């Protein structure tokens, strides 16, 4: 199950830097933050830490608004995000934590990309940060989800959009 908004209240807060690479906006995560998140992985799990820890903000999507800004807007901006301190690994290979950042959602909206919001304006969007990859895959556990696009779905149990 993906994180709910309340799961971020006591989670650690980090700041990353927005980077643009062709077709891809990402939030680069500092090594110190990645080290703190690696410590959340349970004992006995053999993994290869992510070589370049990041949060994918927009990948494999094309802007449908403000296309002239694509690739230049937001690059270099420092952005805060919170982490729900639970490591997920339902696909059997990758280990990740859910992240929440209203600013990253605003960036997606600038380009006309989907972001789920409540009536009060709160963003119901989970980004994710891959902490590492298992050295040996285990059985995958599928979560019920409603697919919005190849890059996004809604977790049926939490009602949160997951990117």
mmCIF file of C-alpha atoms in Angstrom:
data_model
loop_
_atom_site.group_PDB
_atom_site.id
_atom_site.type_symbol
_atom_site.label_atom_id
_atom_site.label_comp_id
_atom_site.label_asym_id
_atom_site.label_seq_id
_atom_site.Cartn_x
_atom_site.Cartn_y
_atom_site.Cartn_z
ATOM 1 C CA UNK A 1 0.000 0.000 0.000
ATOM 2 C CA UNK A 2 1.317 3.437 -0.868
ATOM 3 C CA UNK A 3 1.642 6.207 1.697
ATOM 4 C CA UNK A 4 -1.252 8.432 2.743
ATOM 5 C CA UNK A 5 -0.831 12.160 3.371
ATOM 6 C CA UNK A 6 -0.731 11.660 7.141
ATOM 7 C CA UNK A 7 2.216 9.249 6.748
ATOM 8 C CA UNK A 8 4.416 12.214 5.816
ATOM 9 C CA UNK A 9 3.723 14.270 8.950
ATOM 10 C CA UNK A 10 6.545 12.751 11.000
ATOM 11 C CA UNK A 11 8.712 11.693 8.072
ATOM 12 C CA UNK A 12 12.106 13.172 7.356
ATOM 13 C CA UNK A 13 12.317 16.324 5.241
ATOM 14 C CA UNK A 14 15.040 16.711 2.638
ATOM 15 C CA UNK A 15 15.941 19.208 -0.065
ATOM 16 C CA UNK A 16 17.019 18.175 -3.544
ATOM 17 C CA UNK A 17 17.901 20.005 -6.752
ATOM 18 C CA UNK A 18 15.845 19.905 -9.941
ATOM 19 C CA UNK A 19 17.785 18.610 -12.947
ATOM 20 C CA UNK A 20 16.634 18.443 -16.550
ATOM 21 C CA UNK A 21 17.915 15.812 -18.943
ATOM 22 C CA UNK A 22 16.390 15.265 -22.393
ATOM 23 C CA UNK A 23 12.779 14.205 -21.803
ATOM 24 C CA UNK A 24 13.192 13.926 -18.058
ATOM 25 C CA UNK A 25 12.884 16.214 -15.025
ATOM 26 C CA UNK A 26 14.279 14.712 -11.854
ATOM 27 C CA UNK A 27 15.027 15.821 -8.336
ATOM 28 C CA UNK A 28 18.600 14.917 -7.436
ATOM 29 C CA UNK A 29 18.815 13.656 -3.847
ATOM 30 C CA UNK A 30 21.853 14.429 -1.657
ATOM 31 C CA UNK A 31 24.051 11.479 -0.642
ATOM 32 C CA UNK A 32 23.405 12.182 3.057
ATOM 33 C CA UNK A 33 19.644 11.810 2.539
ATOM 34 C CA UNK A 34 20.140 8.580 0.577
ATOM 35 C CA UNK A 35 22.332 7.171 3.368
ATOM 36 C CA UNK A 36 19.613 7.960 5.928
ATOM 37 C CA UNK A 37 17.024 6.192 3.781
ATOM 38 C CA UNK A 38 19.251 3.139 3.255
ATOM 39 C CA UNK A 39 19.228 2.719 7.036
ATOM 40 C CA UNK A 40 15.455 2.081 6.825
ATOM 41 C CA UNK A 41 15.977 -1.129 4.848
ATOM 42 C CA UNK A 42 15.493 -4.189 7.051
ATOM 43 C CA UNK A 43 18.392 -6.357 8.159
ATOM 44 C CA UNK A 44 19.179 -9.321 5.967
ATOM 45 C CA UNK A 45 18.098 -7.622 2.731
ATOM 46 C CA UNK A 46 20.972 -7.776 0.279
ATOM 47 C CA UNK A 47 20.823 -4.805 -2.040
ATOM 48 C CA UNK A 48 22.807 -2.660 -4.366
ATOM 49 C CA UNK A 49 22.247 0.999 -3.373
ATOM 50 C CA UNK A 50 20.982 3.319 -6.098
ATOM 51 C CA UNK A 51 23.990 4.837 -7.848
ATOM 52 C CA UNK A 52 22.195 8.107 -8.534
ATOM 53 C CA UNK A 53 19.399 8.622 -6.001
ATOM 54 C CA UNK A 54 16.619 10.794 -7.403
ATOM 55 C CA UNK A 55 12.900 11.402 -7.583
ATOM 56 C CA UNK A 56 11.446 11.279 -11.100
ATOM 57 C CA UNK A 57 9.182 14.296 -11.494
ATOM 58 C CA UNK A 58 8.347 14.078 -15.203
ATOM 59 C CA UNK A 59 9.618 11.253 -17.377
ATOM 60 C CA UNK A 60 8.247 9.902 -20.621
ATOM 61 C CA UNK A 61 5.591 12.622 -20.658
ATOM 62 C CA UNK A 62 5.166 15.584 -22.984
ATOM 63 C CA UNK A 63 3.987 19.002 -21.829
ATOM 64 C CA UNK A 64 0.529 19.996 -22.992
ATOM 65 C CA UNK A 65 0.906 23.517 -21.574
ATOM 66 C CA UNK A 66 3.857 25.937 -21.462
ATOM 67 C CA UNK A 67 5.855 23.768 -23.869
ATOM 68 C CA UNK A 68 8.296 26.644 -24.511
ATOM 69 C CA UNK A 69 9.446 26.295 -20.870
ATOM 70 C CA UNK A 70 10.187 22.571 -21.177
ATOM 71 C CA UNK A 71 13.826 21.896 -20.389
ATOM 72 C CA UNK A 72 14.590 25.319 -18.929
ATOM 73 C CA UNK A 73 11.964 26.111 -16.298
ATOM 74 C CA UNK A 74 12.770 24.960 -12.763
ATOM 75 C CA UNK A 75 16.234 23.529 -13.557
ATOM 76 C CA UNK A 76 18.569 24.211 -10.630
ATOM 77 C CA UNK A 77 15.732 24.978 -8.200
ATOM 78 C CA UNK A 78 16.075 23.615 -4.654
ATOM 79 C CA UNK A 79 12.904 21.754 -3.691
ATOM 80 C CA UNK A 80 11.869 20.338 -0.322
ATOM 81 C CA UNK A 81 10.184 16.964 -0.041
ATOM 82 C CA UNK A 82 9.050 14.666 2.756
ATOM 83 C CA UNK A 83 9.492 10.921 2.935
ATOM 84 C CA UNK A 84 7.136 8.373 4.458
ATOM 85 C CA UNK A 85 9.665 6.300 6.443
ATOM 86 C CA UNK A 86 8.554 2.883 5.135
ATOM 87 C CA UNK A 87 10.495 0.952 2.501
ATOM 88 C CA UNK A 88 8.364 -0.650 -0.229
ATOM 89 C CA UNK A 89 9.374 -3.482 -2.504
ATOM 90 C CA UNK A 90 6.194 -4.943 -3.975
ATOM 91 C CA UNK A 91 7.695 -5.475 -7.437
ATOM 92 C CA UNK A 92 10.171 -7.973 -5.923
ATOM 93 C CA UNK A 93 13.289 -6.225 -7.208
ATOM 94 C CA UNK A 94 13.440 -2.513 -6.312
ATOM 95 C CA UNK A 95 13.211 -0.952 -2.849
ATOM 96 C CA UNK A 96 11.775 2.547 -2.602
ATOM 97 C CA UNK A 97 10.210 5.104 -0.298
ATOM 98 C CA UNK A 98 7.216 7.280 -1.123
ATOM 99 C CA UNK A 99 7.843 11.035 -1.248
ATOM 100 C CA UNK A 100 5.541 14.042 -1.141
ATOM 101 C CA UNK A 101 6.221 17.543 -2.415
ATOM 102 C CA UNK A 102 3.615 20.175 -3.261
ATOM 103 C CA UNK A 103 6.270 22.075 -5.241
ATOM 104 C CA UNK A 104 6.954 19.104 -7.523
ATOM 105 C CA UNK A 105 3.194 18.869 -8.143
ATOM 106 C CA UNK A 106 3.104 22.576 -9.055
ATOM 107 C CA UNK A 107 5.866 21.957 -11.588
ATOM 108 C CA UNK A 108 3.855 19.141 -13.170
ATOM 109 C CA UNK A 109 0.785 21.383 -13.311
ATOM 110 C CA UNK A 110 2.806 24.133 -14.994
ATOM 111 C CA UNK A 111 3.238 21.736 -17.922
ATOM 112 C CA UNK A 112 -0.377 20.510 -17.804
ATOM 113 C CA UNK A 113 0.509 17.075 -16.416
ATOM 114 C CA UNK A 114 -1.801 15.158 -14.095
ATOM 115 C CA UNK A 115 -1.771 15.759 -10.363
ATOM 116 C CA UNK A 116 -4.546 14.565 -8.086
ATOM 117 C CA UNK A 117 -5.893 17.124 -5.590
ATOM 118 C CA UNK A 118 -8.535 17.235 -2.888
ATOM 119 C CA UNK A 119 -11.117 20.023 -2.866
ATOM 120 C CA UNK A 120 -9.110 21.815 -0.152
ATOM 121 C CA UNK A 121 -6.113 21.966 -2.520
ATOM 122 C CA UNK A 122 -3.981 19.271 -0.852
ATOM 123 C CA UNK A 123 -2.052 17.201 -3.374
ATOM 124 C CA UNK A 124 -2.737 13.464 -3.231
ATOM 125 C CA UNK A 125 0.429 12.532 -5.102
ATOM 126 C CA UNK A 126 3.165 10.111 -4.097
ATOM 127 C CA UNK A 127 6.446 10.378 -5.908
ATOM 128 C CA UNK A 128 8.992 7.672 -5.193
ATOM 129 C CA UNK A 129 12.707 7.463 -4.548
ATOM 130 C CA UNK A 130 14.392 4.159 -5.347
ATOM 131 C CA UNK A 131 16.739 3.403 -2.471
ATOM 132 C CA UNK A 132 18.290 0.357 -4.096
ATOM 133 C CA UNK A 133 17.819 -2.881 -5.954
ATOM 134 C CA UNK A 134 17.745 -6.355 -4.440
ATOM 135 C CA UNK A 135 20.714 -8.516 -5.382
ATOM 136 C CA UNK A 136 18.264 -11.385 -5.805
ATOM 137 C CA UNK A 137 14.634 -10.808 -6.804
ATOM 138 C CA UNK A 138 11.810 -12.148 -4.632
ATOM 139 C CA UNK A 139 8.166 -12.774 -5.506
ATOM 140 C CA UNK A 140 6.242 -9.676 -6.560
ATOM 141 C CA UNK A 141 3.091 -8.636 -4.658
ATOM 142 C CA UNK A 142 0.662 -6.727 -6.859
ATOM 143 C CA UNK A 143 -1.331 -3.856 -5.345
ATOM 144 C CA UNK A 144 -4.802 -2.996 -6.646
ATOM 145 C CA UNK A 145 -4.456 0.110 -8.795
ATOM 146 C CA UNK A 146 -6.196 2.202 -11.405
ATOM 147 C CA UNK A 147 -3.796 2.986 -14.250
ATOM 148 C CA UNK A 148 -3.888 6.627 -15.436
ATOM 149 C CA UNK A 149 -0.968 6.429 -17.863
ATOM 150 C CA UNK A 150 2.197 4.354 -18.317
ATOM 151 C CA UNK A 151 3.837 6.615 -15.694
ATOM 152 C CA UNK A 152 1.018 6.984 -13.168
ATOM 153 C CA UNK A 153 -1.679 5.089 -11.299
ATOM 154 C CA UNK A 154 -4.013 5.549 -8.339
ATOM 155 C CA UNK A 155 -3.551 3.185 -5.405
ATOM 156 C CA UNK A 156 -7.034 1.789 -4.783
ATOM 157 C CA UNK A 157 -6.447 1.347 -1.028
ATOM 158 C CA UNK A 158 -5.209 4.881 -0.322
ATOM 159 C CA UNK A 159 -6.682 6.948 -3.165
ATOM 160 C CA UNK A 160 -3.234 8.474 -3.751
ATOM 161 C CA UNK A 161 -1.786 9.038 -7.218
ATOM 162 C CA UNK A 162 1.569 7.315 -7.573
ATOM 163 C CA UNK A 163 4.288 8.493 -9.979
#
